[in-house]
Amino acid sequence: MTQSLLHICISDSCAKLYLTYIIYYFLTFRNNIEELISACRRYVNKTGRRISFEYSLVRGVNDTPEHAEKLCELLKGILCHVNLIPVNPVEETGFDRSDDKAIKAFAATLEKKGVRATVRRKLGADINAACGQLRRADQKSQS
């Protein structure tokens, strides 16, 4: 369960691969996060390898102390690392980036409970060049 964003170099094949991957995980774990975490525990126990979890922080949606505590409960005892990713504002989503105070508090809660975490650096959002923003800019220019 290691993560890599580049699995294939041909766009059509890439789209098929990711669609298959997304459908599999959606159908397998859509109603039960505990099942997903259980599968992760089995993986770590069998391989001894650390899992990286990507956790997108969305202001007012999942960046509260309650969410941090729940995440700690879910990941307790798993050899893992959490990459906290404050979302970049993308016009049509209505999602906003968590403020720095909330991000730091979330990360501190995880660390205090023994869950290793890092916060992804903010790069490019000031010029609409961050993750998600370029895609939207490209779509607008093509229409």
Coordinates of N, CA, C and O in Angstrom, one line a residue:
M1 N 0.8 -1.2 0.0 CA 0.0 0.0 0.0 C 0.9 1.3 0.0 O 0.6 2.2 0.7
T2 N 1.9 1.2 -0.7 CA 2.7 2.5 -0.9 C 2.0 3.3 -1.9 O 1.2 2.8 -2.7
Q3 N 2.3 4.6 -2.0 CA 1.6 5.4 -2.9 C 2.6 6.0 -3.9 O 3.7 6.5 -3.6
S4 N 2.1 6.1 -5.1 CA 2.9 6.8 -6.2 C 1.9 7.4 -7.1 O 0.8 6.8 -7.4
L5 N 2.1 8.6 -7.6 CA 1.2 9.2 -8.5 C 1.5 8.9 -10.0 O 0.6 9.2 -10.8
L6 N 2.6 8.4 -10.3 CA 3.0 8.1 -11.7 C 3.1 6.5 -11.9 O 4.0 5.9 -11.4
H7 N 2.1 6.0 -12.5 CA 2.1 4.5 -12.7 C 2.2 4.2 -14.2 O 2.5 3.0 -14.5
I8 N 1.9 5.1 -15.0 CA 1.8 4.8 -16.5 C 2.0 6.1 -17.2 O 1.7 7.2 -16.7
C9 N 2.6 6.0 -18.4 CA 3.0 7.2 -19.2 C 2.1 7.6 -20.4 O 2.4 8.5 -21.0
I10 N 1.1 6.8 -20.7 CA 0.3 7.0 -21.8 C -1.1 7.4 -21.3 O -1.7 6.7 -20.5
S11 N -1.6 8.6 -21.7 CA -2.8 9.2 -21.1 C -4.0 8.3 -21.1 O -4.7 8.1 -20.1
D12 N -4.3 7.6 -22.2 CA -5.5 6.8 -22.3 C -5.4 5.6 -21.3 O -6.4 5.3 -20.6
S13 N -4.2 5.0 -21.2 CA -4.0 3.9 -20.3 C -4.1 4.4 -18.9 O -4.6 3.7 -18.0
C14 N -3.5 5.6 -18.6 CA -3.5 6.1 -17.3 C -5.0 6.4 -16.8 O -5.3 6.0 -15.7
A15 N -5.8 6.9 -17.7 CA -7.2 7.2 -17.3 C -7.9 5.8 -17.0 O -8.6 5.8 -16.0
K16 N -7.7 4.8 -17.8 CA -8.3 3.5 -17.5 C -7.8 2.9 -16.2 O -8.6 2.4 -15.4
L17 N -6.5 3.0 -15.9 CA -5.9 2.5 -14.7 C -6.5 3.2 -13.5 O -6.9 2.6 -12.5
Y18 N -6.5 4.5 -13.5 CA -7.0 5.3 -12.3 C -8.5 5.0 -12.1 O -9.0 5.0 -11.0
L19 N -9.3 4.9 -13.2 CA -10.7 4.7 -13.1 C -10.9 3.3 -12.4 O -11.8 3.2 -11.5
T20 N -10.2 2.3 -12.9 CA -10.3 1.0 -12.3 C -10.0 1.1 -10.8 O -10.7 0.5 -9.9
Y21 N -8.9 1.7 -10.4 CA -8.4 1.9 -9.1 C -9.5 2.6 -8.2 O -9.8 2.1 -7.1
I22 N -10.0 3.7 -8.7 CA -11.0 4.4 -8.0 C -12.3 3.6 -7.8 O -12.9 3.5 -6.7
I23 N -12.8 2.9 -8.8 CA -14.0 2.1 -8.7 C -13.8 1.0 -7.7 O -14.7 0.7 -6.9
Y24 N -12.6 0.3 -7.8 CA -12.4 -0.8 -6.9 C -12.5 -0.3 -5.4 O -13.2 -0.9 -4.6
Y25 N -11.8 0.8 -5.1 CA -11.8 1.2 -3.7 C -13.1 1.8 -3.3 O -13.5 1.6 -2.1
F26 N -13.8 2.5 -4.2 CA -15.1 3.0 -3.9 C -16.1 1.8 -3.6 O -16.8 1.9 -2.6
L27 N -16.1 0.8 -4.4 CA -17.0 -0.3 -4.2 C -16.6 -1.1 -3.0 O -17.5 -1.7 -2.3
T28 N -15.3 -1.2 -2.7 CA -14.9 -2.1 -1.6 C -15.1 -1.4 -0.3 O -15.5 -2.0 0.7
F29 N -14.8 -0.1 -0.2 CA -14.8 0.5 1.1 C -15.7 1.7 1.3 O -15.6 2.5 2.3
R30 N -16.6 2.0 0.4 CA -17.4 3.2 0.4 C -18.3 3.4 1.6 O -18.5 4.5 2.0
N31 N -18.7 2.3 2.3 CA -19.6 2.5 3.4 C -18.9 2.1 4.7 O -19.5 2.1 5.8
N32 N -17.6 1.8 4.7 CA -17.0 1.3 5.9 C -15.5 1.6 6.0 O -14.6 0.8 5.5
I33 N -15.2 2.7 6.6 CA -13.8 3.1 6.7 C -13.0 2.2 7.6 O -11.8 1.9 7.4
E34 N -13.7 1.5 8.5 CA -13.1 0.6 9.4 C -12.5 -0.6 8.6 O -11.5 -1.2 9.0
E35 N -13.3 -1.0 7.6 CA -12.8 -2.1 6.7 C -11.5 -1.8 6.0 O -10.6 -2.6 5.9
L36 N -11.4 -0.5 5.6 CA -10.2 -0.1 4.9 C -9.1 0.0 5.9 O -8.0 -0.5 5.6
I37 N -9.3 0.5 7.1 CA -8.2 0.5 8.1 C -7.8 -0.9 8.5 O -6.6 -1.2 8.7
S38 N -8.8 -1.8 8.6 CA -8.4 -3.2 8.9 C -7.5 -3.8 7.8 O -6.6 -4.5 8.1
A39 N -7.9 -3.5 6.5 CA -7.0 -4.0 5.4 C -5.6 -3.4 5.5 O -4.6 -4.1 5.3
C40 N -5.5 -2.2 5.9 CA -4.2 -1.5 6.1 C -3.4 -2.2 7.2 O -2.2 -2.4 7.1
R41 N -4.1 -2.5 8.3 CA -3.4 -3.2 9.4 C -2.9 -4.5 9.0 O -1.8 -4.9 9.3
R42 N -3.7 -5.3 8.2 CA -3.2 -6.6 7.8 C -2.0 -6.4 6.9 O -1.1 -7.2 7.0
Y43 N -2.0 -5.4 6.0 CA -0.9 -5.2 5.1 C 0.4 -4.9 6.0 O 1.4 -5.5 5.7
V44 N 0.3 -4.0 6.9 CA 1.4 -3.6 7.8 C 1.9 -4.9 8.5 O 3.1 -5.1 8.6
N45 N 1.0 -5.6 9.1 CA 1.4 -6.8 9.9 C 2.1 -7.9 9.0 O 3.0 -8.5 9.4
K46 N 1.6 -8.0 7.8 CA 2.2 -9.0 6.9 C 3.5 -8.5 6.3 O 4.5 -9.3 6.2
T47 N 3.7 -7.3 6.0 CA 4.9 -6.8 5.3 C 5.9 -6.1 6.1 O 7.0 -6.0 5.8
G48 N 5.4 -5.5 7.2 CA 6.2 -4.7 8.1 C 6.5 -3.3 7.5 O 7.4 -2.6 8.0
R49 N 5.9 -3.0 6.4 CA 6.1 -1.7 5.7 C 5.1 -0.7 6.2 O 4.0 -0.9 6.5
R50 N 5.6 0.6 6.2 CA 4.8 1.7 6.7 C 3.8 2.1 5.6 O 4.2 2.1 4.4
I51 N 2.7 2.6 6.0 CA 1.7 3.1 5.0 C 1.6 4.6 5.1 O 1.7 5.1 6.2
S52 N 1.5 5.2 4.0 CA 1.3 6.7 4.0 C -0.2 7.0 3.7 O -0.7 6.4 2.7
F53 N -0.8 7.8 4.5 CA -2.2 8.2 4.3 C -2.1 9.6 3.9 O -1.4 10.5 4.5
E54 N -2.9 10.0 2.9 CA -3.1 11.3 2.4 C -4.4 11.8 3.0 O -5.4 11.2 2.8
Y55 N -4.4 12.9 3.8 CA -5.6 13.5 4.4 C -5.7 14.9 4.0 O -5.0 15.8 4.4
S56 N -6.7 15.2 3.1 CA -7.0 16.5 2.7 C -7.8 17.3 3.8 O -8.8 16.8 4.2
L57 N -7.2 18.4 4.1 CA -7.9 19.3 5.2 C -8.8 20.3 4.5 O -8.3 21.1 3.6
V58 N -10.1 20.3 4.8 CA -11.0 21.3 4.2 C -11.6 22.1 5.3 O -12.1 21.5 6.3
R59 N -11.5 23.4 5.2 CA -11.9 24.3 6.3 C -13.4 24.0 6.6 O -14.3 24.0 5.8
G60 N -13.6 23.8 7.9 CA -15.0 23.6 8.4 C -15.6 22.3 8.1 O -16.7 22.0 8.5
V61 N -14.9 21.4 7.4 CA -15.5 20.1 6.9 C -14.8 19.0 7.7 O -15.5 18.2 8.3
N62 N -13.5 18.9 7.7 CA -12.8 17.8 8.4 C -11.5 18.3 9.1 O -10.6 17.5 9.2
D63 N -11.4 19.5 9.5 CA -10.2 20.1 10.1 C -10.3 20.4 11.6 O -9.5 21.1 12.1
T64 N -11.3 19.8 12.2 CA -11.6 20.2 13.6 C -10.8 19.3 14.6 O -10.4 18.2 14.2
P65 N -10.7 19.7 15.8 CA -10.1 18.8 16.8 C -10.8 17.4 16.9 O -10.1 16.4 17.1
E66 N -12.1 17.4 16.8 CA -12.8 16.1 16.8 C -12.4 15.2 15.7 O -12.2 14.0 15.9
H67 N -12.2 15.8 14.5 CA -11.7 14.9 13.4 C -10.3 14.4 13.6 O -10.0 13.3 13.3
A68 N -9.4 15.3 14.2 CA -8.1 14.8 14.5 C -8.1 13.7 15.5 O -7.3 12.7 15.3
E69 N -8.9 13.8 16.5 CA -9.0 12.7 17.5 C -9.5 11.4 16.9 O -9.0 10.4 17.2
K70 N -10.5 11.5 16.1 CA -11.1 10.3 15.4 C -10.0 9.7 14.5 O -9.9 8.5 14.5
L71 N -9.3 10.5 13.8 CA -8.2 10.0 12.9 C -7.2 9.2 13.8 O -6.7 8.1 13.4
C72 N -6.8 9.8 14.9 CA -5.9 9.1 15.8 C -6.4 7.8 16.3 O -5.7 6.8 16.3
E73 N -7.7 7.7 16.6 CA -8.3 6.5 17.0 C -8.2 5.4 15.9 O -7.9 4.3 16.2
L74 N -8.6 5.8 14.7 CA -8.6 4.9 13.6 C -7.2 4.4 13.3 O -7.0 3.2 13.0
L75 N -6.1 5.2 13.4 CA -4.8 4.8 13.0 C -4.0 4.3 14.2 O -2.8 3.9 14.0
K76 N -4.5 4.2 15.4 CA -3.8 3.8 16.6 C -3.2 2.4 16.3 O -3.8 1.5 15.9
G77 N -1.8 2.3 16.5 CA -1.1 1.1 16.4 C -0.7 0.7 15.0 O -0.1 -0.4 14.8
I78 N -1.0 1.5 14.0 CA -0.6 1.2 12.6 C 0.7 1.9 12.4 O 0.8 3.1 12.6
L79 N 1.6 1.2 11.8 CA 2.9 1.8 11.4 C 2.5 2.7 10.1 O 2.3 2.2 9.0
C80 N 2.5 4.0 10.3 CA 2.0 4.9 9.3 C 2.5 6.3 9.4 O 3.1 6.6 10.4
H81 N 2.3 7.0 8.3 CA 2.6 8.4 8.3 C 1.5 9.1 7.6 O 1.0 8.6 6.6
V82 N 1.0 10.3 8.1 CA -0.1 11.0 7.5 C 0.4 12.3 6.9 O 1.1 13.1 7.5
N83 N 0.2 12.4 5.6 CA 0.5 13.6 4.9 C -0.8 14.5 4.9 O -1.8 14.1 4.3
L84 N -0.7 15.6 5.7 CA -1.9 16.5 5.7 C -1.8 17.5 4.6 O -0.8 18.1 4.4
I85 N -2.8 17.5 3.8 CA -2.8 18.3 2.6 C -4.0 19.4 2.7 O -5.1 19.0 2.4
P86 N -3.6 20.6 3.0 CA -4.6 21.6 3.0 C -5.1 21.8 1.6 O -4.3 22.0 0.7
V87 N -6.4 21.7 1.3 CA -6.9 21.9 0.0 C -6.6 23.3 -0.6 O -6.6 24.2 0.2
N88 N -6.5 23.4 -1.8 CA -6.3 24.7 -2.5 C -7.7 25.1 -3.0 O -8.5 24.3 -3.4
P89 N -8.0 26.4 -2.8 CA -9.3 26.8 -3.3 C -9.4 26.6 -4.8 O -8.6 27.1 -5.5
V90 N -10.5 25.9 -5.2 CA -10.8 25.8 -6.6 C -12.3 26.3 -6.7 O -13.2 25.8 -6.0
E91 N -12.4 27.2 -7.6 CA -13.6 28.0 -7.7 C -14.9 27.2 -7.6 O -15.8 27.5 -6.7
E92 N -15.1 26.2 -8.3 CA -16.4 25.5 -8.4 C -16.7 24.5 -7.2 O -17.8 24.0 -7.1
T93 N -15.7 24.3 -6.4 CA -15.9 23.3 -5.3 C -16.5 23.9 -4.1 O -17.2 23.2 -3.3
G94 N -16.3 25.2 -3.8 CA -16.7 25.8 -2.6 C -15.9 25.4 -1.4 O -16.2 25.8 -0.2
F95 N -14.8 24.6 -1.6 CA -13.9 24.2 -0.5 C -12.9 25.3 -0.3 O -12.4 25.9 -1.3
D96 N -12.6 25.6 1.0 CA -11.5 26.5 1.3 C -10.4 25.9 2.1 O -10.6 24.9 2.8
R97 N -9.2 26.4 2.0 CA -8.1 26.0 2.7 C -8.3 26.3 4.2 O -8.7 27.3 4.6
S98 N -8.0 25.3 5.0 CA -8.0 25.5 6.5 C -7.0 26.6 6.9 O -6.0 26.8 6.2
D99 N -7.3 27.4 7.9 CA -6.4 28.4 8.3 C -5.2 27.7 9.0 O -5.3 26.6 9.5
D100 N -4.1 28.5 9.1 CA -2.9 27.9 9.6 C -3.0 27.4 11.0 O -2.4 26.4 11.4
K101 N -3.8 28.1 11.8 CA -4.0 27.7 13.2 C -4.6 26.4 13.3 O -4.2 25.5 14.1
A102 N -5.7 26.1 12.5 CA -6.3 24.8 12.5 C -5.4 23.7 12.0 O -5.4 22.6 12.5
I103 N -4.6 24.0 11.0 CA -3.7 23.0 10.4 C -2.7 22.6 11.4 O -2.4 21.4 11.7
K104 N -2.1 23.6 12.1 CA -1.1 23.3 13.1 C -1.7 22.5 14.3 O -1.0 21.6 14.8
A105 N -2.9 22.9 14.7 CA -3.5 22.2 15.8 C -3.8 20.8 15.4 O -3.7 19.8 16.2
F106 N -4.3 20.5 14.2 CA -4.6 19.2 13.7 C -3.3 18.3 13.7 O -3.3 17.2 14.3
A107 N -2.2 18.9 13.2 CA -1.0 18.2 13.1 C -0.5 17.9 14.6 O 0.0 16.8 14.8
A108 N -0.6 18.8 15.4 CA -0.1 18.7 16.8 C -0.9 17.6 17.5 O -0.3 16.8 18.3
T109 N -2.2 17.5 17.3 CA -3.0 16.5 17.9 C -2.5 15.1 17.5 O -2.3 14.2 18.3
L110 N -2.2 14.9 16.2 CA -1.8 13.6 15.7 C -0.4 13.3 16.3 O -0.2 12.2 16.8
E111 N 0.5 14.2 16.3 CA 1.8 14.0 16.9 C 1.7 13.6 18.4 O 2.4 12.7 18.8
K112 N 0.9 14.4 19.1 CA 0.7 14.1 20.5 C 0.2 12.7 20.8 O 0.6 12.1 21.8
K113 N -0.6 12.2 19.9 CA -1.1 10.9 20.1 C -0.3 9.8 19.4 O -0.7 8.6 19.3
G114 N 0.9 10.2 18.9 CA 1.8 9.2 18.4 C 1.6 8.8 16.9 O 2.2 7.9 16.4
V115 N 0.9 9.7 16.2 CA 0.7 9.5 14.8 C 1.6 10.5 14.0 O 1.4 11.7 14.1
R116 N 2.6 10.0 13.3 CA 3.5 10.8 12.6 C 2.8 11.5 11.5 O 2.0 10.9 10.8
A117 N 3.1 12.8 11.4 CA 2.4 13.6 10.3 C 3.3 14.8 9.8 O 4.1 15.3 10.6
T118 N 3.1 15.1 8.6 CA 3.7 16.3 8.0 C 2.6 17.1 7.3 O 1.6 16.5 6.9
V119 N 2.8 18.4 7.1 CA 1.9 19.2 6.4 C 2.5 19.6 5.1 O 3.6 20.0 5.0
R120 N 1.8 19.3 4.0 CA 2.3 19.6 2.7 C 2.4 21.2 2.6 O 1.5 21.9 3.0
R121 N 3.5 21.6 2.0 CA 3.8 23.0 1.8 C 2.8 23.6 0.8 O 2.4 22.9 -0.1
K122 N 2.5 24.8 1.0 CA 1.6 25.5 0.1 C 2.5 26.2 -1.0 O 3.3 27.0 -0.8
L123 N 2.3 25.7 -2.2 CA 3.0 26.2 -3.4 C 2.1 26.5 -4.5 O 1.3 25.7 -4.9
G124 N 2.2 27.7 -5.0 CA 1.5 28.1 -6.3 C 0.1 28.6 -6.2 O -0.5 29.0 -7.1
A125 N -0.5 28.5 -5.0 CA -1.9 28.9 -4.9 C -2.1 30.4 -5.1 O -3.2 30.8 -5.6
D126 N -1.1 31.2 -4.8 CA -1.2 32.6 -5.0 C -1.3 33.0 -6.5 O -1.8 34.1 -6.8
I127 N -0.9 32.1 -7.3 CA -1.0 32.4 -8.8 C -1.9 31.4 -9.5 O -1.7 31.2 -10.7
N128 N -2.7 30.8 -8.8 CA -3.7 29.7 -9.3 C -2.9 28.6 -10.0 O -3.4 28.1 -11.1
A129 N -1.8 28.2 -9.5 CA -1.0 27.2 -10.1 C -0.8 26.0 -9.2 O 0.0 25.1 -9.5
A130 N -1.6 25.9 -8.2 CA -1.5 24.7 -7.2 C -2.4 23.6 -7.7 O -3.1 23.7 -8.7
C131 N -2.2 22.4 -7.1 CA -3.0 21.2 -7.4 C -4.5 21.5 -7.5 O -5.0 22.1 -6.6
G132 N -5.1 21.2 -8.6 CA -6.5 21.4 -8.8 C -6.8 22.7 -9.5 O -7.8 22.8 -10.2
Q133 N -6.0 23.7 -9.2 CA -6.2 25.0 -9.8 C -5.8 25.0 -11.3 O -6.5 25.7 -12.1
L134 N -4.7 24.4 -11.6 CA -4.3 24.4 -13.0 C -5.3 23.6 -13.9 O -5.6 24.1 -15.0
R135 N -5.8 22.6 -13.4 CA -6.8 21.8 -14.2 C -8.0 22.7 -14.5 O -8.5 22.7 -15.6
R136 N -8.5 23.4 -13.5 CA -9.6 24.3 -13.7 C -9.3 25.4 -14.7 O -10.1 25.7 -15.6
A137 N -8.1 26.0 -14.6 CA -7.7 27.1 -15.5 C -7.6 26.5 -16.9 O -8.0 27.2 -17.9
D138 N -7.1 25.3 -17.1 CA -7.0 24.7 -18.4 C -8.4 24.4 -19.0 O -8.6 24.7 -20.2
Q139 N -9.3 24.0 -18.2 CA -10.7 23.7 -18.6 C -11.3 25.0 -19.1 O -12.0 25.0 -20.1
K140 N -11.1 26.1 -18.4 CA -11.7 27.4 -18.7 C -11.2 27.8 -20.1 O -11.9 28.4 -20.9
S141 N -9.9 27.7 -20.3 CA -9.2 28.2 -21.5 C -9.7 27.4 -22.7 O -9.7 27.9 -23.8
Q142 N -10.1 26.1 -22.5 CA -10.5 25.3 -23.6 C -12.0 25.5 -24.0 O -12.4 25.1 -25.0
S143 N -12.7 26.1 -23.1 CA -14.2 26.3 -23.4 C -14.5 27.6 -24.1 O -13.7 28.4 -24.4

